[in-house]
Each structure stands twice: as structure tokens, then as C-alpha cells.
Amino acid sequence: MKILVPVKRVVDYNIKVLVKSDGTGVETAGLKMSMNPFDEIAVEEAVRLREKGAATEVIAVSIGVQQAQDTLRTAMAMGADRSILVLSEESPEPLAVAKVLKALVEREKPDLVFLGKQAIDDDMNATGQMLAGLLGWGQGTFASKVELADGRTEVTREVDGGTETVSLALPAIVTADLRLNEPRYASLPNIMKAKKKPMETLQAADLGVDMARRLTTLSVAEPPARKAGEKVGSVAELVEKLRNEAKVI
Amino acid sequence: MTVLVLIETEDGQVRQASRSAIAAAGKLGEVHALVTGTEASAQAAADAAAKVPGVAKVRKVASDVLAHDLAEPLADVVVALADDYNHIVAASTASGKNVLPRVAALLDVQPIPDVVEIKAADTFVRPIYAGNALATVKSSDTKKVLTIRPTNFDPAAAEGGSAAIEAVVPNVTDTVSRFVSSETPQSDRPELESARVIVSGGRGLGSCENFHKILDPLADKLGAALGASRVAVDSGFAPNDCQVGQTGKVVAPELYIAVGISGAIQHLAGMKDSKVIVAINKDPDAPILQVADYALVGDLFEIVPELTNAI
Ligand SMILES: Cc1cc2nc3c(=O)[nH]c(=O)nc-3n(C[C@H](O)[C@H](O)[C@H](O)COP(=O)(O)OP(=O)(O)OC[C@H]3O[C@@H](n4cnc5c(N)ncnc54)[C@H](O)[C@@H]3O)c2cc1C
Ligand SMILES: Nc1ncnc2c1ncn2[C@@H]1O[C@H](COP(=O)(O)O)[C@@H](O)[C@H]1O
């Protein structure tokens, strides 16, 4: 069984980005870039399935600029067997990403595609669901537990009000939520080993995918700032303020 | 222009989030509400949706396959109706986020998630980077598929309207997915998304036992919902659906009391639009204090019980 894991290179989650002064976007130059945290979880889950013998091969794929090869190397240091870089502009839209992934699925024929639930830069939370739609496959989104049995996968999903479990025929799409697992750190020997693992580079055009954006960003602005608050000295003062100033209790 | 809104119901009522979606859709055109489910649940949902002011027509699709809002059959139903609509809208709930991108892909459209403001029929504002920036985007797709953030649109009322209900013959049969079970712990507390007051706890509470010993009495007194940081949920202090933040729930109550929560950007993304924020934290430099209207620096184990008594 093969597993495909799409991984995105994003601004590290610890960094608070700043809006460019001309309002055209956010400033990303010079910032630390990392693998999208949800994608680390997806890689971890796929690698564990291979280590358990449930899967035979884990292939990491990234769609983006040349530097996304660092993200793929990280995935391979975590245990992915090989990787594919599809060159495009930085941060293509989920529709285009899903179309590229569909083309790769048709070529690689995986039984599972494990994505993150959401990229923390565009916060779209869309690509997995879109790929599932394009392929006509079942989707187990926001997964906190994944089990394989009898040609199906049982996925426990985090939903409003609790959790829900669905059973999907394979091949299927799963998107990882935060509590699926705790991703490992790549060890130094594994980082060295990853340098020798195969990485293929393609152009989006090689796959016949139209990457044209459907959304034009007209402007990017800072959210309205909250006015500075105050420190209160005691519980009594807090209660007085909440009652008489804010009038919320 | 006509807009199709996907409706979620709960206990025979249209969920507040869906009523916010109806209100948002009203800015775009005539609103048709889509209700789905088994014959009985779809009929109950249709009756509830017909009463929401602003709904011009209810379209009811009933089939046992639609009993559990599974994305695969639900998306097929929406796509079959899509020709009649310029916009397809849902609230950005777990279900809306699950279904609408699939619909969009089937229609060859780039979806627009988490809309916080509608500027024009093709232009929308949405947060990116955990809400640290607001992007105004213009869609070139002929159909627009969007989810709206309920906290940014005042919900339509639950009663007052009387729309006609039209039954639509479902186009779904068996699918690649099956519902197995759901776990939805019942609670007497208000829902996070619609609560007027939220008491939210973080790692500072230290244990599940403390979380409830310290926070429950305060929440009881205020009639508040309980929220939590990711760490609190990961550590088992609170169930997963209590998580507030970039990847949990986005809330905007009148009063949000953050107890033992540091205020990581991912947490702030989910609560910084609250009307009044109170932070209780022993660290005078905790980032949560920068968004708090009122901050009380000190030990939560002393402050919270004292606060509970004083209210
Ligand atoms: C991809 C990704 C997504 C994430 N999504 C979310 C999300 O949706 N929501 C979310 O919340 N987090 C999210 N996080 C996690 C986030 O980065 C933080 O780790 C988390 O919010 C911290 O939780 P905390 O404030 O409870 O814990 P900490 O940061 O450890 O803070 C604990 C606070 O408690 C205070 N404290 C301790 N003891 C006491 C005491 N006795 N009295 C008073 N104060 C005390 C401390 O001073 C400290 O400020 C995400 C992270 C990633 C990588
Ligand atoms: N450019 C990309 N390259 C590889 N994977 C991606 C890319 N964009 C999105 N993904 C995958 O899709 C998931 C959801 O992303 P999004 O829909 O953009 O929030 C991510 O967690 C990744 O697994």
C-alpha cells in the first residue's frame, strides 16, 4: 500500500507576520520557513503505518518554489521514502494544488492521501476535500484517529460537539488534525540519510494543470487593533469594572 | 441573484451559525435554504428553516443516505442544484468546512472560506495567517462558493418567516463513505459559539480535576460556556470541541475570561474579537495581557474562587 503525503512550506508557526506597508500582502522575506505543522502530523501518521507494515511506501510531495525541497527533505528525514517537487509560484490556490495532486495520484496510484487539515498561512482548510471531490473518493477530514482494516479506513473526526467516526472505502483522503499524533523530530543520522533519498522535480505544466488563480488579492490589511487594556489591582476592582464600566455582568 | 444556503439544525432549530449564514447570504440576493436528512429529520429541518425571516424558499432533500451530513452525498446534492444559483453559502462550522470545498472542486471553483465581510457580489474579506492579516479577494469564478464566519454576521431570527417548502428528489444512492458512530457529550452549558460569556482555561490549571474544580463554579455563576486552549485539550483537561483558536472554534462573546492561558497567536486568532476580554495570569508579560481589557496578575488558584464568590 502506497501513501502520498502533500506537504506545504509555510512561515514558521512561531512567527507573527506583518502586513506590508503598501497593503499588497504580508512580509515573508527573510522569515523562518517550516513544514506546515498539520503536514508534519500527516507525515508522522503515514510513516507509522509503514513502520507497522500496513503501508509499503510513503511519498512526500510539495507544490511551490524551489526552496520547498527543504520541506521535502524534512519529510524524508522523518521517514518518507522519496519525494516529488512540483514547481509553481509560491502558495498556489487549493484548486490548483488539488488538480496537481490528482494528476500525481493518477500516476502513482496511492491507496491513501494524507494531507494536513489546514495550511497555517492561507488558512483555507480546503485542499483535501477538493482532491477527494475531484477523485470521487471518500474523505475523512480533521482526523484524530485512523485505522485500516478490510480494504477500508475508519477515521475518527473532530467535529462541533465532539467526535464522529466514518468508514471509507479505499482509496481515500484523510486530513490530519492536531491530536492525531505527536510528530517525531528528525534525528541527525536520518537528516543525513534523507539527502540521498530520491527527489523528482516537475513543472506544473508537465502535468497539464492550469495553475491560474481564481482569486485576486485586492489588498491585505492589519486587523483593527484592540485598544490597550488596563491592569486591575484586585478582584473587587475587576468585578466593579465588569459591572459598571463594561456592563457585561 | 439567488443564493443557496446549507442549513444545519440542532434539536429541531436552525443552528445559530446557519442563521448567520442566512443573514450574510441576504446581502447577496434571494435566499434559498437547503435542508437534508432522512424524511423525518429533513421535514423537521424544513419546518424550522421556513420560519427564519429572510428565507424565500426551502428546498428539502430527503434520503437515508443523507442522515449524517456525510460530505460525499451532500456535495452531490448541492452540485445537482447548483445551476440555479450564483452563490453557495454555508457557515464555517465543522460541517460547512467539510462539505463546501468538495462542492467547489466539483464545480471547478476556488472556494472562499471564513468570509468576515462581503464587499460586493464577487469581493470578500477573509482572515489569513491566524487572523494577523485580512485579505480582500475578488473571485473570477462565475459561481461563488463561500463559508462565512458566524461571529461576523448577526444571525437572522429563529422565528417570524413563512417560506414555501419544495421537496427535491434526491440524486444520491450508496456512497464510498459510511457513518459509524458519533460521540457528542451532552452538557447543560450553552454552546461555545453562541454563548454570551465564555470562561476559558489553559495549561495554568494544571490538571483536569483543577480545570473543573476552579472553572465550573465560575461558569455556573455566569451561565457561561467553557472554552480551552489547545494545551488544555491535548492534556485532557477539556474535550476537543472546547478548543478556541486558529484551528479550533472562533468565538466572539460579550465576555471572555482567559484563565491560565498565555495568549499564543493561534489562541488569540479564536477570541480576539470578543467584546470584553479578561485575563487572569501570573505572568505580567504574558501576551494575552496585550489584548485584555482587564488583566489581573496573580495566582489563578486564589483569584478565580475569590471572583466566583464576588459575583
Ligand atoms: C498548527 C498549530 C495550531 C494551533 N492551534 C491552536 C488553537 O486553535 N488554539 C490554541 O489555544 N492553541 C493552538 N495552538 C497552540 C499554541 O501555539 C499554544 O501552544 C497554546 O495556545 C498554549 O496554551 P496555554 O496558553 O494553555 O499554555 P501556555 O502557553 O503554557 O500558558 C500557560 C499560562 O498559564 C499561566 N499560569 C500558569 N500557572 C498559573 C497560575 N497558577 N496562575 C495564573 N496563571 C498561571 C502561565 O503564566 C502561562 O501564561 C496551535 C499550535 C500549532 C502549532
Ligand atoms: N502547495 C502545497 N504543496 C503541498 N501540499 C499542499 C500545498 N497546499 C496545500 N497542501 C496540502 O493541503 C493541506 C490543506 O491546505 P489548505 O487547503 O491550503 O489549508 C495542507 O496541510 C497540505 O497537506
mmCIF file with all atom_site columns, N, CA, C and O and ligand atoms in Angstrom, chain A residues 5-9 36 38-39 42 61-64 91-92 94 97 101 114-129, ligand 2:
data_model
loop_
_atom_site.group_PDB
_atom_site.id
_atom_site.type_symbol
_atom_site.label_atom_id
_atom_site.label_alt_id
_atom_site.label_comp_id
_atom_site.label_asym_id
_atom_site.label_entity_id
_atom_site.label_seq_id
_atom_site.pdbx_PDB_ins_code
_atom_site.Cartn_x
_atom_site.Cartn_y
_atom_site.Cartn_z
_atom_site.occupancy
_atom_site.B_iso_or_equiv
_atom_site.pdbx_formal_charge
_atom_site.auth_seq_id
_atom_site.auth_comp_id
_atom_site.auth_asym_id
_atom_site.auth_atom_id
_atom_site.pdbx_PDB_model_num
ATOM   1   N N   . VAL A 1 5   ? 1.781   11.959 0.656  1.00 0.00 ? 5   VAL A N   1
ATOM   2   C CA  . VAL A 1 5   ? 1.605   13.000 1.679  1.00 0.00 ? 5   VAL A CA  1
ATOM   3   C C   . VAL A 1 5   ? 2.014   14.365 1.128  1.00 0.00 ? 5   VAL A C   1
ATOM   4   O O   . VAL A 1 5   ? 3.197   14.637 0.953  1.00 0.00 ? 5   VAL A O   1
ATOM   5   N N   . PRO A 1 6   ? 1.039   15.229 0.841  1.00 0.00 ? 6   PRO A N   1
ATOM   6   C CA  . PRO A 1 6   ? 1.365   16.584 0.379  1.00 0.00 ? 6   PRO A CA  1
ATOM   7   C C   . PRO A 1 6   ? 1.813   17.460 1.555  1.00 0.00 ? 6   PRO A C   1
ATOM   8   O O   . PRO A 1 6   ? 1.139   17.508 2.579  1.00 0.00 ? 6   PRO A O   1
ATOM   9   N N   . VAL A 1 7   ? 2.957   18.096 1.404  1.00 0.00 ? 7   VAL A N   1
ATOM   10  C CA  . VAL A 1 7   ? 3.479   18.940 2.485  1.00 0.00 ? 7   VAL A CA  1
ATOM   11  C C   . VAL A 1 7   ? 3.752   20.345 1.954  1.00 0.00 ? 7   VAL A C   1
ATOM   12  O O   . VAL A 1 7   ? 4.310   20.524 0.883  1.00 0.00 ? 7   VAL A O   1
ATOM   13  N N   . LYS A 1 8   ? 3.347   21.342 2.711  1.00 0.00 ? 8   LYS A N   1
ATOM   14  C CA  . LYS A 1 8   ? 3.496   22.724 2.260  1.00 0.00 ? 8   LYS A CA  1
ATOM   15  C C   . LYS A 1 8   ? 4.549   23.446 3.090  1.00 0.00 ? 8   LYS A C   1
ATOM   16  O O   . LYS A 1 8   ? 4.629   23.266 4.307  1.00 0.00 ? 8   LYS A O   1
ATOM   17  N N   . ARG A 1 9   ? 5.319   24.268 2.405  1.00 0.00 ? 9   ARG A N   1
ATOM   18  C CA  . ARG A 1 9   ? 6.306   25.117 3.075  1.00 0.00 ? 9   ARG A CA  1
ATOM   19  C C   . ARG A 1 9   ? 5.607   26.413 3.454  1.00 0.00 ? 9   ARG A C   1
ATOM   20  O O   . ARG A 1 9   ? 5.059   27.112 2.588  1.00 0.00 ? 9   ARG A O   1
ATOM   21  N N   . ASN A 1 36  ? 4.371   22.954 7.186  1.00 0.00 ? 36  ASN A N   1
ATOM   22  C CA  . ASN A 1 36  ? 3.088   23.214 7.831  1.00 0.00 ? 36  ASN A CA  1
ATOM   23  C C   . ASN A 1 36  ? 2.872   22.192 8.954  1.00 0.00 ? 36  ASN A C   1
ATOM   24  O O   . ASN A 1 36  ? 2.987   20.994 8.719  1.00 0.00 ? 36  ASN A O   1
ATOM   25  N N   . PHE A 1 38  ? 0.429   20.778 10.457 1.00 0.00 ? 38  PHE A N   1
ATOM   26  C CA  . PHE A 1 38  ? -0.507  19.673 10.225 1.00 0.00 ? 38  PHE A CA  1
ATOM   27  C C   . PHE A 1 38  ? 0.084   18.635 9.270  1.00 0.00 ? 38  PHE A C   1
ATOM   28  O O   . PHE A 1 38  ? -0.264  17.454 9.330  1.00 0.00 ? 38  PHE A O   1
ATOM   29  N N   . ASP A 1 39  ? 0.966   19.092 8.390  1.00 0.00 ? 39  ASP A N   1
ATOM   30  C CA  . ASP A 1 39  ? 1.559   18.164 7.432  1.00 0.00 ? 39  ASP A CA  1
ATOM   31  C C   . ASP A 1 39  ? 2.607   17.285 8.115  1.00 0.00 ? 39  ASP A C   1
ATOM   32  O O   . ASP A 1 39  ? 2.803   16.121 7.735  1.00 0.00 ? 39  ASP A O   1
ATOM   33  N N   . ALA A 1 42  ? 0.662   14.556 9.393  1.00 0.00 ? 42  ALA A N   1
ATOM   34  C CA  . ALA A 1 42  ? 0.290   13.628 8.311  1.00 0.00 ? 42  ALA A CA  1
ATOM   35  C C   . ALA A 1 42  ? 1.472   12.731 7.938  1.00 0.00 ? 42  ALA A C   1
ATOM   36  O O   . ALA A 1 42  ? 1.323   11.515 7.756  1.00 0.00 ? 42  ALA A O   1
ATOM   37  N N   . VAL A 1 61  ? 5.060   15.047 -1.300 1.00 0.00 ? 61  VAL A N   1
ATOM   38  C CA  . VAL A 1 61  ? 5.018   15.928 -2.468 1.00 0.00 ? 61  VAL A CA  1
ATOM   39  C C   . VAL A 1 61  ? 4.753   17.358 -2.035 1.00 0.00 ? 61  VAL A C   1
ATOM   40  O O   . VAL A 1 61  ? 4.009   17.601 -1.085 1.00 0.00 ? 61  VAL A O   1
ATOM   41  N N   . SER A 1 62  ? 5.419   18.277 -2.692 1.00 0.00 ? 62  SER A N   1
ATOM   42  C CA  . SER A 1 62  ? 5.173   19.682 -2.402 1.00 0.00 ? 62  SER A CA  1
ATOM   43  C C   . SER A 1 62  ? 5.028   20.450 -3.703 1.00 0.00 ? 62  SER A C   1
ATOM   44  O O   . SER A 1 62  ? 5.718   20.158 -4.678 1.00 0.00 ? 62  SER A O   1
ATOM   45  N N   . ILE A 1 63  ? 4.144   21.422 -3.708 1.00 0.00 ? 63  ILE A N   1
ATOM   46  C CA  . ILE A 1 63  ? 3.924   22.239 -4.890 1.00 0.00 ? 63  ILE A CA  1
ATOM   47  C C   . ILE A 1 63  ? 4.274   23.663 -4.504 1.00 0.00 ? 63  ILE A C   1
ATOM   48  O O   . ILE A 1 63  ? 3.637   24.230 -3.603 1.00 0.00 ? 63  ILE A O   1
ATOM   49  N N   . GLY A 1 64  ? 5.278   24.198 -5.171 1.00 0.00 ? 64  GLY A N   1
ATOM   50  C CA  . GLY A 1 64  ? 5.701   25.543 -4.801 1.00 0.00 ? 64  GLY A CA  1
ATOM   51  C C   . GLY A 1 64  ? 7.050   25.886 -5.397 1.00 0.00 ? 64  GLY A C   1
ATOM   52  O O   . GLY A 1 64  ? 7.466   25.309 -6.409 1.00 0.00 ? 64  GLY A O   1
ATOM   53  N N   . SER A 1 91  ? 2.817   29.360 -2.861 1.00 0.00 ? 91  SER A N   1
ATOM   54  C CA  . SER A 1 91  ? 1.468   29.261 -2.307 1.00 0.00 ? 91  SER A CA  1
ATOM   55  C C   . SER A 1 91  ? 0.358   29.289 -3.362 1.00 0.00 ? 91  SER A C   1
ATOM   56  O O   . SER A 1 91  ? -0.483  30.187 -3.373 1.00 0.00 ? 91  SER A O   1
ATOM   57  N N   . PRO A 1 92  ? 0.339   28.284 -4.240 1.00 0.00 ? 92  PRO A N   1
ATOM   58  C CA  . PRO A 1 92  ? -0.758  28.203 -5.212 1.00 0.00 ? 92  PRO A CA  1
ATOM   59  C C   . PRO A 1 92  ? -2.095  27.947 -4.505 1.00 0.00 ? 92  PRO A C   1
ATOM   60  O O   . PRO A 1 92  ? -2.120  27.534 -3.356 1.00 0.00 ? 92  PRO A O   1
ATOM   61  N N   . PRO A 1 94  ? -5.693  26.254 -3.421 1.00 0.00 ? 94  PRO A N   1
ATOM   62  C CA  . PRO A 1 94  ? -6.116  24.862 -3.227 1.00 0.00 ? 94  PRO A CA  1
ATOM   63  C C   . PRO A 1 94  ? -6.681  24.195 -4.486 1.00 0.00 ? 94  PRO A C   1
ATOM   64  O O   . PRO A 1 94  ? -6.420  23.008 -4.715 1.00 0.00 ? 94  PRO A O   1
ATOM   65  N N   . VAL A 1 97  ? -3.705  23.223 -6.490 1.00 0.00 ? 97  VAL A N   1
ATOM   66  C CA  . VAL A 1 97  ? -2.962  22.178 -5.774 1.00 0.00 ? 97  VAL A CA  1
ATOM   67  C C   . VAL A 1 97  ? -3.701  20.849 -5.899 1.00 0.00 ? 97  VAL A C   1
ATOM   68  O O   . VAL A 1 97  ? -3.101  19.804 -6.189 1.00 0.00 ? 97  VAL A O   1
ATOM   69  N N   . LEU A 1 101 ? -2.323  17.413 -7.501 1.00 0.00 ? 101 LEU A N   1
ATOM   70  C CA  . LEU A 1 101 ? -2.315  16.172 -6.722 1.00 0.00 ? 101 LEU A CA  1
ATOM   71  C C   . LEU A 1 101 ? -3.110  15.084 -7.429 1.00 0.00 ? 101 LEU A C   1
ATOM   72  O O   . LEU A 1 101 ? -2.725  13.909 -7.430 1.00 0.00 ? 101 LEU A O   1
ATOM   73  N N   . PHE A 1 114 ? -2.695  11.441 2.571  1.00 0.00 ? 114 PHE A N   1
ATOM   74  C CA  . PHE A 1 114 ? -2.757  12.031 3.907  1.00 0.00 ? 114 PHE A CA  1
ATOM   75  C C   . PHE A 1 114 ? -2.365  13.486 3.807  1.00 0.00 ? 114 PHE A C   1
ATOM   76  O O   . PHE A 1 114 ? -1.203  13.795 3.535  1.00 0.00 ? 114 PHE A O   1
ATOM   77  N N   . LEU A 1 115 ? -3.289  14.407 4.019  1.00 0.00 ? 115 LEU A N   1
ATOM   78  C CA  . LEU A 1 115 ? -2.932  15.822 3.991  1.00 0.00 ? 115 LEU A CA  1
ATOM   79  C C   . LEU A 1 115 ? -3.070  16.404 5.397  1.00 0.00 ? 115 LEU A C   1
ATOM   80  O O   . LEU A 1 115 ? -3.627  15.763 6.285  1.00 0.00 ? 115 LEU A O   1
ATOM   81  N N   . GLY A 1 116 ? -2.593  17.647 5.548  1.00 0.00 ? 116 GLY A N   1
ATOM   82  C CA  . GLY A 1 116 ? -2.913  18.388 6.757  1.00 0.00 ? 116 GLY A CA  1
ATOM   83  C C   . GLY A 1 116 ? -4.326  18.930 6.616  1.00 0.00 ? 116 GLY A C   1
ATOM   84  O O   . GLY A 1 116 ? -4.823  19.074 5.504  1.00 0.00 ? 116 GLY A O   1
ATOM   85  N N   . LYS A 1 117 ? -4.969  19.265 7.737  1.00 0.00 ? 117 LYS A N   1
ATOM   86  C CA  . LYS A 1 117 ? -6.332  19.782 7.576  1.00 0.00 ? 117 LYS A CA  1
ATOM   87  C C   . LYS A 1 117 ? -6.314  21.217 7.052  1.00 0.00 ? 117 LYS A C   1
ATOM   88  O O   . LYS A 1 117 ? -7.242  21.653 6.424  1.00 0.00 ? 117 LYS A O   1
ATOM   89  N N   . GLN A 1 118 ? -5.211  21.911 7.297  1.00 0.00 ? 118 GLN A N   1
ATOM   90  C CA  . GLN A 1 118 ? -5.221  23.351 7.001  1.00 0.00 ? 118 GLN A CA  1
ATOM   91  C C   . GLN A 1 118 ? -3.787  23.833 6.895  1.00 0.00 ? 118 GLN A C   1
ATOM   92  O O   . GLN A 1 118 ? -2.946  23.432 7.690  1.00 0.00 ? 118 GLN A O   1
ATOM   93  N N   . ALA A 1 119 ? -3.520  24.675 5.918  1.00 0.00 ? 119 ALA A N   1
ATOM   94  C CA  . ALA A 1 119 ? -2.213  25.323 5.848  1.00 0.00 ? 119 ALA A CA  1
ATOM   95  C C   . ALA A 1 119 ? -2.302  26.584 6.696  1.00 0.00 ? 119 ALA A C   1
ATOM   96  O O   . ALA A 1 119 ? -3.257  27.346 6.566  1.00 0.00 ? 119 ALA A O   1
ATOM   97  N N   . ILE A 1 120 ? -1.317  26.807 7.575  1.00 0.00 ? 120 ILE A N   1
ATOM   98  C CA  . ILE A 1 120 ? -1.457  27.907 8.529  1.00 0.00 ? 120 ILE A CA  1
ATOM   99  C C   . ILE A 1 120 ? -1.113  29.269 7.930  1.00 0.00 ? 120 ILE A C   1
ATOM   100 O O   . ILE A 1 120 ? -1.156  30.267 8.620  1.00 0.00 ? 120 ILE A O   1
ATOM   101 N N   . ASP A 1 121 ? -0.809  29.312 6.632  1.00 0.00 ? 121 ASP A N   1
ATOM   102 C CA  . ASP A 1 121 ? -0.620  30.633 6.012  1.00 0.00 ? 121 ASP A CA  1
ATOM   103 C C   . ASP A 1 121 ? -1.925  31.128 5.380  1.00 0.00 ? 121 ASP A C   1
ATOM   104 O O   . ASP A 1 121 ? -2.459  32.154 5.760  1.00 0.00 ? 121 ASP A O   1
ATOM   105 N N   . ASP A 1 122 ? -2.477  30.343 4.447  1.00 0.00 ? 122 ASP A N   1
ATOM   106 C CA  . ASP A 1 122 ? -3.725  30.799 3.827  1.00 0.00 ? 122 ASP A CA  1
ATOM   107 C C   . ASP A 1 122 ? -4.969  30.413 4.634  1.00 0.00 ? 122 ASP A C   1
ATOM   108 O O   . ASP A 1 122 ? -6.057  30.914 4.370  1.00 0.00 ? 122 ASP A O   1
ATOM   109 N N   . ASP A 1 123 ? -4.797  29.517 5.616  1.00 0.00 ? 123 ASP A N   1
ATOM   110 C CA  . ASP A 1 123 ? -5.935  29.071 6.453  1.00 0.00 ? 123 ASP A CA  1
ATOM   111 C C   . ASP A 1 123 ? -7.154  28.663 5.627  1.00 0.00 ? 123 ASP A C   1
ATOM   112 O O   . ASP A 1 123 ? -8.286  28.958 5.999  1.00 0.00 ? 123 ASP A O   1
ATOM   113 N N   . MET A 1 124 ? -6.928  27.990 4.507  1.00 0.00 ? 124 MET A N   1
ATOM   114 C CA  . MET A 1 124 ? -8.045  27.639 3.618  1.00 0.00 ? 124 MET A CA  1
ATOM   115 C C   . MET A 1 124 ? -8.839  26.426 4.116  1.00 0.00 ? 124 MET A C   1
ATOM   116 O O   . MET A 1 124 ? -10.045 26.371 3.978  1.00 0.00 ? 124 MET A O   1
ATOM   117 N N   . ASN A 1 125 ? -8.138  25.423 4.625  1.00 0.00 ? 125 ASN A N   1
ATOM   118 C CA  . ASN A 1 125 ? -8.814  24.187 5.039  1.00 0.00 ? 125 ASN A CA  1
ATOM   119 C C   . ASN A 1 125 ? -9.670  23.653 3.891  1.00 0.00 ? 125 ASN A C   1
ATOM   120 O O   . ASN A 1 125 ? -10.896 23.495 4.031  1.00 0.00 ? 125 ASN A O   1
ATOM   121 N N   . ALA A 1 126 ? -9.068  23.414 2.744  1.00 0.00 ? 126 ALA A N   1
ATOM   122 C CA  . ALA A 1 126 ? -9.861  23.066 1.557  1.00 0.00 ? 126 ALA A CA  1
ATOM   123 C C   . ALA A 1 126 ? -9.254  21.973 0.687  1.00 0.00 ? 126 ALA A C   1
ATOM   124 O O   . ALA A 1 126 ? -9.979  21.202 0.065  1.00 0.00 ? 126 ALA A O   1
ATOM   125 N N   . THR A 1 127 ? -7.931  21.887 0.623  1.00 0.00 ? 127 THR A N   1
ATOM   126 C CA  . THR A 1 127 ? -7.291  21.077 -0.423 1.00 0.00 ? 127 THR A CA  1
ATOM   127 C C   . THR A 1 127 ? -7.684  19.599 -0.364 1.00 0.00 ? 127 THR A C   1
ATOM   128 O O   . THR A 1 127 ? -7.988  18.990 -1.393 1.00 0.00 ? 127 THR A O   1
ATOM   129 N N   . GLY A 1 128 ? -7.710  19.013 0.831  1.00 0.00 ? 128 GLY A N   1
ATOM   130 C CA  . GLY A 1 128 ? -8.045  17.586 0.947  1.00 0.00 ? 128 GLY A CA  1
ATOM   131 C C   . GLY A 1 128 ? -9.455  17.305 0.451  1.00 0.00 ? 128 GLY A C   1
ATOM   132 O O   . GLY A 1 128 ? -9.684  16.364 -0.327 1.00 0.00 ? 128 GLY A O   1
ATOM   133 N N   . GLN A 1 129 ? -10.406 18.130 0.903  1.00 0.00 ? 129 GLN A N   1
ATOM   134 C CA  . GLN A 1 129 ? -11.786 17.943 0.496  1.00 0.00 ? 129 GLN A CA  1
ATOM   135 C C   . GLN A 1 129 ? -11.909 18.093 -1.028 1.00 0.00 ? 129 GLN A C   1
ATOM   136 O O   . GLN A 1 129 ? -12.688 17.391 -1.682 1.00 0.00 ? 129 GLN A O   1
HETATM 137 N N1  . LIG C 2 .   ? 1.434   23.964 -2.134 1.00 0.00 ? 2   LIG C N1  1
HETATM 138 C C1  . LIG C 2 .   ? 1.183   22.811 -1.482 1.00 0.00 ? 2   LIG C C1  1
HETATM 139 N N2  . LIG C 2 .   ? 2.043   21.765 -1.581 1.00 0.00 ? 2   LIG C N2  1
HETATM 140 C C2  . LIG C 2 .   ? 1.798   20.600 -0.944 1.00 0.00 ? 2   LIG C C2  1
HETATM 141 N N3  . LIG C 2 .   ? 0.716   20.396 -0.176 1.00 0.00 ? 2   LIG C N3  1
HETATM 142 C C3  . LIG C 2 .   ? -0.176  21.395 -0.039 1.00 0.00 ? 2   LIG C C3  1
HETATM 143 C C4  . LIG C 2 .   ? 0.012   22.649 -0.678 1.00 0.00 ? 2   LIG C C4  1
HETATM 144 N N4  . LIG C 2 .   ? -1.034  23.433 -0.355 1.00 0.00 ? 2   LIG C N4  1
HETATM 145 C C5  . LIG C 2 .   ? -1.829  22.703 0.460  1.00 0.00 ? 2   LIG C C5  1
HETATM 146 N N5  . LIG C 2 .   ? -1.316  21.471 0.646  1.00 0.00 ? 2   LIG C N5  1
HETATM 147 C C6  . LIG C 2 .   ? -1.872  20.373 1.466  1.00 0.00 ? 2   LIG C C6  1
HETATM 148 O O1  . LIG C 2 .   ? -3.238  20.654 1.731  1.00 0.00 ? 2   LIG C O1  1
HETATM 149 C C7  . LIG C 2 .   ? -3.443  20.841 3.129  1.00 0.00 ? 2   LIG C C7  1
HETATM 150 C C8  . LIG C 2 .   ? -4.504  21.883 3.368  1.00 0.00 ? 2   LIG C C8  1
HETATM 151 O O2  . LIG C 2 .   ? -4.096  23.128 2.851  1.00 0.00 ? 2   LIG C O2  1
HETATM 152 P P1  . LIG C 2 .   ? -5.116  24.349 2.627  1.00 0.00 ? 2   LIG C P1  1
HETATM 153 O O3  . LIG C 2 .   ? -6.311  23.795 1.933  1.00 0.00 ? 2   LIG C O3  1
HETATM 154 O O4  . LIG C 2 .   ? -4.369  25.343 1.801  1.00 0.00 ? 2   LIG C O4  1
HETATM 155 O O5  . LIG C 2 .   ? -5.441  24.878 4.007  1.00 0.00 ? 2   LIG C O5  1
HETATM 156 C C9  . LIG C 2 .   ? -2.065  21.161 3.685  1.00 0.00 ? 2   LIG C C9  1
HETATM 157 O O6  . LIG C 2 .   ? -1.994  20.822 5.048  1.00 0.00 ? 2   LIG C O6  1
HETATM 158 C C10 . LIG C 2 .   ? -1.175  20.273 2.813  1.00 0.00 ? 2   LIG C C10 1
HETATM 159 O O7  . LIG C 2 .   ? -1.226  18.925 3.237  1.00 0.00 ? 2   LIG C O7  1
#
